[in-house]
Short mmCIF file of C-alpha atoms and ligand atoms in Angstrom, two decimals:
data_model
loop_
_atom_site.label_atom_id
_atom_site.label_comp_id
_atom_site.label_asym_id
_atom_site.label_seq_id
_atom_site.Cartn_x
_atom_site.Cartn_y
_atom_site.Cartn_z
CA UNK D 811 82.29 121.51 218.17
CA UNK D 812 80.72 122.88 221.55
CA UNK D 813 80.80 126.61 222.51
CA UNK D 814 83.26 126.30 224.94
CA UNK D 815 82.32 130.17 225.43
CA UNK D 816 79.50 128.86 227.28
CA UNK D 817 78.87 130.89 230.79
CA UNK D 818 79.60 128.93 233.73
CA UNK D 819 76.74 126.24 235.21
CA UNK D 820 74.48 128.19 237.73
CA UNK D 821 75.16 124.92 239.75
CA UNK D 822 77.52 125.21 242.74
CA UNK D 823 78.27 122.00 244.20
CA UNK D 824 78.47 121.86 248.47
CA UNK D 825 81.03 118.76 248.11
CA UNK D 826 84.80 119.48 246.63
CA UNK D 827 85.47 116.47 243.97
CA UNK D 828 88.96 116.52 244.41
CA UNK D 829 88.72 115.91 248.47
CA UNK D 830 89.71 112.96 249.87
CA UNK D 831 87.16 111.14 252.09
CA UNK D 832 83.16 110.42 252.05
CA UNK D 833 81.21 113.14 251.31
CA UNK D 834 77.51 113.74 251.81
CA UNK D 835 76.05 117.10 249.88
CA UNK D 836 74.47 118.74 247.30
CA UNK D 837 74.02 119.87 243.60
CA UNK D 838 72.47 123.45 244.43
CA UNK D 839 70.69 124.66 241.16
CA UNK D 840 69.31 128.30 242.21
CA UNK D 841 65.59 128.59 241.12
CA UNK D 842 63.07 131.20 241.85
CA UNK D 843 60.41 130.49 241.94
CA UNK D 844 56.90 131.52 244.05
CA UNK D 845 57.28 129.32 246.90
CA UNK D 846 61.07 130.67 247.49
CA UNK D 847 61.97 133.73 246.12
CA UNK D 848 65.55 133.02 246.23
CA UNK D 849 65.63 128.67 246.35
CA UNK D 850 67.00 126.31 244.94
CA UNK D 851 66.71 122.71 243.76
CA UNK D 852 69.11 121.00 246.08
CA UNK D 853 70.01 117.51 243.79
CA UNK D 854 71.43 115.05 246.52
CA UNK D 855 75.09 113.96 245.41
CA UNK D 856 78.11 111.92 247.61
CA UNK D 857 81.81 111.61 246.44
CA UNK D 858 84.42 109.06 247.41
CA UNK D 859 87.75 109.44 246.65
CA UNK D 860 90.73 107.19 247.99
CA UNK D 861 94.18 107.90 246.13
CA UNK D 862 94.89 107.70 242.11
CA UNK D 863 92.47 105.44 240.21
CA UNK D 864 89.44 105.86 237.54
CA UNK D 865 86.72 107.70 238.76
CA UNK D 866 83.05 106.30 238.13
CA UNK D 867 79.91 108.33 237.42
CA UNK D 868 76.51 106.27 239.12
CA UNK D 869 73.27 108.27 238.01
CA UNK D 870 69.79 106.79 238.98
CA UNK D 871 66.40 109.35 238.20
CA UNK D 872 67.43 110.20 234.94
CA UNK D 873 63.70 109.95 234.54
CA UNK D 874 61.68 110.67 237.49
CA UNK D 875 59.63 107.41 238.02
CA UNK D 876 61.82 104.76 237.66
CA UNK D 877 63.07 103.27 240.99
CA UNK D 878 65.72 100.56 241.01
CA UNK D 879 68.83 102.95 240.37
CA UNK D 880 67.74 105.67 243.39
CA UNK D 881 67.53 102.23 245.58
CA UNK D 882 71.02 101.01 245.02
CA UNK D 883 72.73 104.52 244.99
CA UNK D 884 71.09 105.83 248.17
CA UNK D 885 71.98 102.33 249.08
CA UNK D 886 75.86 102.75 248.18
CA UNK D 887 75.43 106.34 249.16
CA UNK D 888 74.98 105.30 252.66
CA UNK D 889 77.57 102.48 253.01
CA UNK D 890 80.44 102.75 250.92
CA UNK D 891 83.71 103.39 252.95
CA UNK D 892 86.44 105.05 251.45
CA UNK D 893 88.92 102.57 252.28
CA UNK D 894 87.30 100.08 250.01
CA UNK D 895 87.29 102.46 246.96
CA UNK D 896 90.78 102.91 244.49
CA UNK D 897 89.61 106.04 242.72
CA UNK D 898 86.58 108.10 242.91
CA UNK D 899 82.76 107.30 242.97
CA UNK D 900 80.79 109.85 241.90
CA UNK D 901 77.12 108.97 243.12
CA UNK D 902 73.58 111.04 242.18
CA UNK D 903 70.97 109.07 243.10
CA UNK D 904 68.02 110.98 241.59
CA UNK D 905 69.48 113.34 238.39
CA UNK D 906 66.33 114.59 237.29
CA UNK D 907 65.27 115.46 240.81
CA UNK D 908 62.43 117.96 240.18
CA UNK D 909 60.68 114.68 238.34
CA UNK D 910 62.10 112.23 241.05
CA UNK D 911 60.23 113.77 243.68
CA UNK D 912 57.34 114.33 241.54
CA UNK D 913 57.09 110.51 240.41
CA UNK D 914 57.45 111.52 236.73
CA UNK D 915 59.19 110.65 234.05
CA UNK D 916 59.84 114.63 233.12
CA UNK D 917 60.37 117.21 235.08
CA UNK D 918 57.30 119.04 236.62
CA UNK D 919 59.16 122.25 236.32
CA UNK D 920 59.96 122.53 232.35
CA UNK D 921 58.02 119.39 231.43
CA UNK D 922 62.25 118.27 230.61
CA UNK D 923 63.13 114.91 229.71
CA UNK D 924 66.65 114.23 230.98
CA UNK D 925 67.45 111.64 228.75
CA UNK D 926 66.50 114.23 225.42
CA UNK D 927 68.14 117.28 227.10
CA UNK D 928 71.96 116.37 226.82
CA UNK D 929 74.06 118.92 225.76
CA UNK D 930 71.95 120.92 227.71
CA UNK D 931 72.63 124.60 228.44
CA UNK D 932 73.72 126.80 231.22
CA UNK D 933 70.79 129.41 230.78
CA UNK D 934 68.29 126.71 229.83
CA UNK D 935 65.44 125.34 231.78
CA UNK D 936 65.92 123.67 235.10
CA UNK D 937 66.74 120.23 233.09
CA UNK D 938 68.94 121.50 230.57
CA UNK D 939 70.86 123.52 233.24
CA UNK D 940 71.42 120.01 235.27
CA UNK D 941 72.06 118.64 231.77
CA UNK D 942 74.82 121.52 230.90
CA UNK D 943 76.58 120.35 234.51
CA UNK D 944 76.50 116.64 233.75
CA UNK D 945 78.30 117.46 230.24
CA UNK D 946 80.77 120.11 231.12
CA UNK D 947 81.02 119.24 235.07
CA UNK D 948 81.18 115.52 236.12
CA UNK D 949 80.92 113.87 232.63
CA UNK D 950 84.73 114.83 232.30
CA UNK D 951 85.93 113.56 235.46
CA UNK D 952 84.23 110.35 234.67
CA UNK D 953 85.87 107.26 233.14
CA UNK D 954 83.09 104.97 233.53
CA UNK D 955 79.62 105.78 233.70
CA UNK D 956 76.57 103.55 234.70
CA UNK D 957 73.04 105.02 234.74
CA UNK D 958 70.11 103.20 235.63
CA UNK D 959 66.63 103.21 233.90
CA UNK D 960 64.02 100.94 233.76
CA UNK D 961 60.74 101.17 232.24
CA UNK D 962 58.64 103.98 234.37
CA UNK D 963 54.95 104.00 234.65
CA UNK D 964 53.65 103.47 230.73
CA UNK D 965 57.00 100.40 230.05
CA UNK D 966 57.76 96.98 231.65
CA UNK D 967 61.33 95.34 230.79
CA UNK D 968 62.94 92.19 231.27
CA UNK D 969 65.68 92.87 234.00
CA UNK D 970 68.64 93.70 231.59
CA UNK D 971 71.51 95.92 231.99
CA UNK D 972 72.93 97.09 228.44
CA UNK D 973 75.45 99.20 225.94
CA UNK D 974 75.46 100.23 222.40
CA UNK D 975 77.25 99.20 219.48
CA UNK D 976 79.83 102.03 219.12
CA UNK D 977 82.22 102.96 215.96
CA UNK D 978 85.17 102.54 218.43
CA UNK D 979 85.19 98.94 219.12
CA UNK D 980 87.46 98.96 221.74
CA UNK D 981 85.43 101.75 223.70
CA UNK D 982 82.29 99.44 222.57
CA UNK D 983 84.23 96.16 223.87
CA UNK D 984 84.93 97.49 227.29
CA UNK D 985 81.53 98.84 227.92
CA UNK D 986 80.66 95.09 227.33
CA UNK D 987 83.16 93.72 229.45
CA UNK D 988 81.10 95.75 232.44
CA UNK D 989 77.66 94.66 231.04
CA UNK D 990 78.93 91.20 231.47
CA UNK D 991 80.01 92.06 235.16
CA UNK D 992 77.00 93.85 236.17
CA UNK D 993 75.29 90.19 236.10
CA UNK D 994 71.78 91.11 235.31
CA UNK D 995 69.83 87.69 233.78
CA UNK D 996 69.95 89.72 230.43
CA UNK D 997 72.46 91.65 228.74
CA UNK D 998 71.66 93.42 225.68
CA UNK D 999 73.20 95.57 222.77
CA UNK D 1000 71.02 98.02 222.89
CA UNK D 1001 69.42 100.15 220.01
CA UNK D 1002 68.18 103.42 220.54
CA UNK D 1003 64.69 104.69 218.75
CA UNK D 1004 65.91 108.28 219.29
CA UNK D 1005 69.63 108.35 220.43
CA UNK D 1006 69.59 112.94 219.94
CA UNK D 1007 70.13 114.29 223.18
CA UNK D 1008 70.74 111.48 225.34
CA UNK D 1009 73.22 111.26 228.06
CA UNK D 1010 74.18 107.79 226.94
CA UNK D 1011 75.38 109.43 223.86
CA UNK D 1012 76.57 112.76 225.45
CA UNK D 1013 79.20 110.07 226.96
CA UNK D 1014 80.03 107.87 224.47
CA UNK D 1015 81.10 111.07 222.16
CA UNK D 1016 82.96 112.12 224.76
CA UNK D 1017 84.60 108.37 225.26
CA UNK D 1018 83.50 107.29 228.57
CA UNK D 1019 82.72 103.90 229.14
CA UNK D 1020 78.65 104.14 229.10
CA UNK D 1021 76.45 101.32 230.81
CA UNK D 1022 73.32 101.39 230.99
CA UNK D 1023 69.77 99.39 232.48
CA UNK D 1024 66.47 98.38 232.13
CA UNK D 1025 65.55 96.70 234.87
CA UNK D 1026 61.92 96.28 235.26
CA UNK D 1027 58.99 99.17 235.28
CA UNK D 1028 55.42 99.86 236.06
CA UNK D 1029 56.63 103.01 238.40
CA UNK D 1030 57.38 100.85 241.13
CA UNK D 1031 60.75 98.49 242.07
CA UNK D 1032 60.46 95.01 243.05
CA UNK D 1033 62.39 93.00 245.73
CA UNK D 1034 64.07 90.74 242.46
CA UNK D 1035 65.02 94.25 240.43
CA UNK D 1036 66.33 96.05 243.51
CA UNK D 1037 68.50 93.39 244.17
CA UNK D 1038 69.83 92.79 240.55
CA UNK D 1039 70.37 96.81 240.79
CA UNK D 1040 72.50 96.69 244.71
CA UNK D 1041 74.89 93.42 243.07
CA UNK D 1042 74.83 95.06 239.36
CA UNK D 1043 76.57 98.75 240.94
CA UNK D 1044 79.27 96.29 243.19
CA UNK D 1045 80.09 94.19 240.32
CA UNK D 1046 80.69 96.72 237.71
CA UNK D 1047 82.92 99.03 240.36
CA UNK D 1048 85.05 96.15 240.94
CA UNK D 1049 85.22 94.79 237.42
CA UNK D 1050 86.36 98.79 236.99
CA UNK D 1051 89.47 98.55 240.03
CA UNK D 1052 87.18 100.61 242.13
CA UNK D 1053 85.92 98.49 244.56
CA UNK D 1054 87.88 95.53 246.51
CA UNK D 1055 86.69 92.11 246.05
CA UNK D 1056 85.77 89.88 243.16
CA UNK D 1057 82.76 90.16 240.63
CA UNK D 1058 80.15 87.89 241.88
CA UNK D 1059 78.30 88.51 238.30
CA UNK D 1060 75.43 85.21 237.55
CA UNK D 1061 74.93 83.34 234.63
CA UNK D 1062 73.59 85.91 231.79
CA UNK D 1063 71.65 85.58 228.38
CA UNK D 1064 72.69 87.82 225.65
CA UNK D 1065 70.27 89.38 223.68
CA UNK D 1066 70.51 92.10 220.64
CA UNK D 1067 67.93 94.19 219.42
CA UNK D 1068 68.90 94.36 215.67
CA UNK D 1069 67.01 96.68 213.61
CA UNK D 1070 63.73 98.50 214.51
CA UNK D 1071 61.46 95.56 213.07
CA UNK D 1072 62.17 95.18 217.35
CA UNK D 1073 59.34 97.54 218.49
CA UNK D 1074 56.10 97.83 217.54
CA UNK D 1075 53.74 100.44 217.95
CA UNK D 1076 50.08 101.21 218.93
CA UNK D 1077 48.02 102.38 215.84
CA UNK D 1078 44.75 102.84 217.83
CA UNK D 1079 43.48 103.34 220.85
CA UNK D 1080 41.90 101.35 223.54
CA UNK D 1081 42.18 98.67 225.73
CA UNK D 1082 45.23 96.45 225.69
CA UNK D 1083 45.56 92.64 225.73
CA UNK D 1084 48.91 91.08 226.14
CA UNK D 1085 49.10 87.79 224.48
CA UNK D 1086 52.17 86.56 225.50
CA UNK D 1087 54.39 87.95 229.06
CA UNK D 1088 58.15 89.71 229.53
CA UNK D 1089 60.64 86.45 228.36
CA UNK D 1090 57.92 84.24 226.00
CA UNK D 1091 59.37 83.41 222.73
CA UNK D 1092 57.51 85.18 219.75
CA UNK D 1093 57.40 84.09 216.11
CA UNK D 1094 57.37 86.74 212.92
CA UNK D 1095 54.22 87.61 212.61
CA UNK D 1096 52.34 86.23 215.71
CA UNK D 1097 49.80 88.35 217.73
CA UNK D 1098 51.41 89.84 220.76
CA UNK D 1099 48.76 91.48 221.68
CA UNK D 1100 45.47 93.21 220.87
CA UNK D 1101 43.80 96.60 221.11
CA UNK D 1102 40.07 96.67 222.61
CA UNK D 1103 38.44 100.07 220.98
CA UNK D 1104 36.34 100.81 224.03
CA UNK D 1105 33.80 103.13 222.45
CA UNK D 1106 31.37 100.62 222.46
CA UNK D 1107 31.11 96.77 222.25
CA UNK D 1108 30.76 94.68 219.17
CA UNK D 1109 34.35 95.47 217.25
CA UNK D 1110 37.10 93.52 216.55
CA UNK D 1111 40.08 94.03 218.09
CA UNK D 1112 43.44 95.52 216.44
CA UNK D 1113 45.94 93.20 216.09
CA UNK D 1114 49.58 93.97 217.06
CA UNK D 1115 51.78 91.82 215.25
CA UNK D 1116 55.48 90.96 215.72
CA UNK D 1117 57.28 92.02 212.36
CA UNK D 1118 60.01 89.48 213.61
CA UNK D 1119 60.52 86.97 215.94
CA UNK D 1120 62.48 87.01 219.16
CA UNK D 1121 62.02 87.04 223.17
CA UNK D 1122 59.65 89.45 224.45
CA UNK D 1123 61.85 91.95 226.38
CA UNK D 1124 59.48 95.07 226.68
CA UNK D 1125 55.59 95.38 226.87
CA UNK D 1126 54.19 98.43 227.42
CA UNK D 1127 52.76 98.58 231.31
CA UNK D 1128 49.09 100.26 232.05
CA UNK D 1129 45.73 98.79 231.01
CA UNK D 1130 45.37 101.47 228.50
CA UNK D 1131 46.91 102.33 225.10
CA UNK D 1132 47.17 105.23 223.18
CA UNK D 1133 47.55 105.47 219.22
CA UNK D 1134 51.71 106.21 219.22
CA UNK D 1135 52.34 104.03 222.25
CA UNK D 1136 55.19 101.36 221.90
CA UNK D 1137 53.39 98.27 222.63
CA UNK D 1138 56.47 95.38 222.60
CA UNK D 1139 59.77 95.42 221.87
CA UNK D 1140 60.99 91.76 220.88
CA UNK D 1141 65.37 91.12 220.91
CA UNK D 1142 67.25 87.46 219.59
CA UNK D 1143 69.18 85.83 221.71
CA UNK D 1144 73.25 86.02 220.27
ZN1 ZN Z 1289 64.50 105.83 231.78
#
């Protein structure tokens, strides 16, 4: 079990939770810093609340340099009226703000990674102090919780939004049921390489309804993943009650990533040659792509081979690999 003696977050938050209404403010996390002596990191947050219903949790900038999710919620931020909502939305935009503004994946500040910080703590670092408030703050108000990734600057994904297989299959069966709604050309039952400190699995113990996205990468958004992000956020609050209006959800593929035979890693380094793009089918033991040592010329390449076969759903994103770097990540269609 948690310390529950825990000392209270150092985060005071400018907008009251329980108020009815829109409102526009601010997670203030005091940090001192030599720039401002007495500042703070001031993580942008709204709240709508209409009457008695669930309350959802929408978190985009879990890692810094991933865009889609801060696009829809400053999006839904902006526009969402409170007479269209039954319930509460909770909406941060940018969680890991320090690395939001710096275009990172972690935090400039700590060198924190959001998404490894979870159960945080309330005399941490920056991150795990923002981490500490998600767990013991708005993670309990939540009932449903959707946060947005996709692949940042070194990952490129096929546009998917996702959940994990859970022990409680009907927590695990209604996180589906919103995967479904979100309406992303790919759904996926996601494993995790490294599932210790996430926030996905901060929730899920605590029995929140977790969904979750990849929905493209390369540090950058494009039009196509910005708008599977803006649809993805409407269809999954009204699937929840939330939002008025029917799920306008498209046709989806289903794919599962079953065991880690999935990924496959860089074992040199060098210059990287993708033999096959986000979507191609792959067979067991086909090239998917090769590593260039660039020391000097006249060497073969390393081949990366796929230990099974499946769609190609993730390729790692720069020119450039590093020994350690995951290269692909292949899932079956179900
Ligand atoms: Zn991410």
């Amino acid at each position: 079990m948690r310390d529950l003696t825990l000392r209270p977050s150092p985060i005071s938050s400018t907008v009251d939770f329980s108020a009815e209404g829109v409102q526009h403010g601010f997670l203030r996390l005091p940090y001192s810093r030599d720039d401002s002596a007495w500042g703070s990191v001031m993580i942008p947050v709204t709240v709508v609340k209409n009457g008695e219903g669930p309350t959802a949790l929408l978190t985009g900038g879990n890692h810094g340099d991933e865009y889609e999710g801060p696009i829809a919620l400053f999006d839904l931020a902006r526009t969402l009226k409170a007479e269209d909502v039954t319930g509460r939305v909770i909406i941060v935009p940018a969680m890991n703000y320090p690395a939001f503004l710096a275009g990172t994946r972690t935090s400039p500040i700590d060198k924190g990674n959001m998404n490894r910080s979870f159960p945080g703590a309330p005399d941490g670092t920056v991150t795990q102090k923002i981490a500490d408030y998600f767990q013991r703050t708005l993670l309990p108000l939540a009932d449903i919780v959707l946060d947005f990734h996709s692949g940042g600057k070194t990952l490129d994904f096929l546009p998917f939004c996702a959940a994990h297989i859970l022990p409680d299959k009907a927590q695990e069966a209604k996180a589906f049921d919103l995967v479904s709604a979100f309406g992303a050309p790919w759904s996926m039952k996601m494993l995790e390489i490294d599932a210790v400190g996430m926030y996905d699995t901060a929730a899920e113990e605590m029995g929140k309804i977790f969904v979750t996205t990849e929905l493209g990468g390369g540090g950058t958004a494009t039009a196509k993943s910005a708008r599977i992000a803006k649809t993805g956020v409407s269809n999954v609050l009204r699937a929840a009650g939330i939002l008025k209006g029917t799920v306008e959800s498209a046709r989806t593929t289903w794919l599962d990533m079953p065991d880690e035979n999935c990924f496959s890693f860089a074992e040199d380094t060098g210059l990287i040659e993708p033999l096959f793009d986000l979507g191609d089918q792959v067979k067991k033991g086909e090239v998917v792509a090769r590593i260039y040592p660039i020391g000097r010329t006249g060497v073969r390449p390393l081949d990366v081979e796929a230990k099974m076969g499946g769609i190609l759903a993730a390729r790692h994103f720069p020119g450039l690999v590093k020994a350690g770097d995951c290269v692909s990540v292949l899932a079956v269609e179900t």
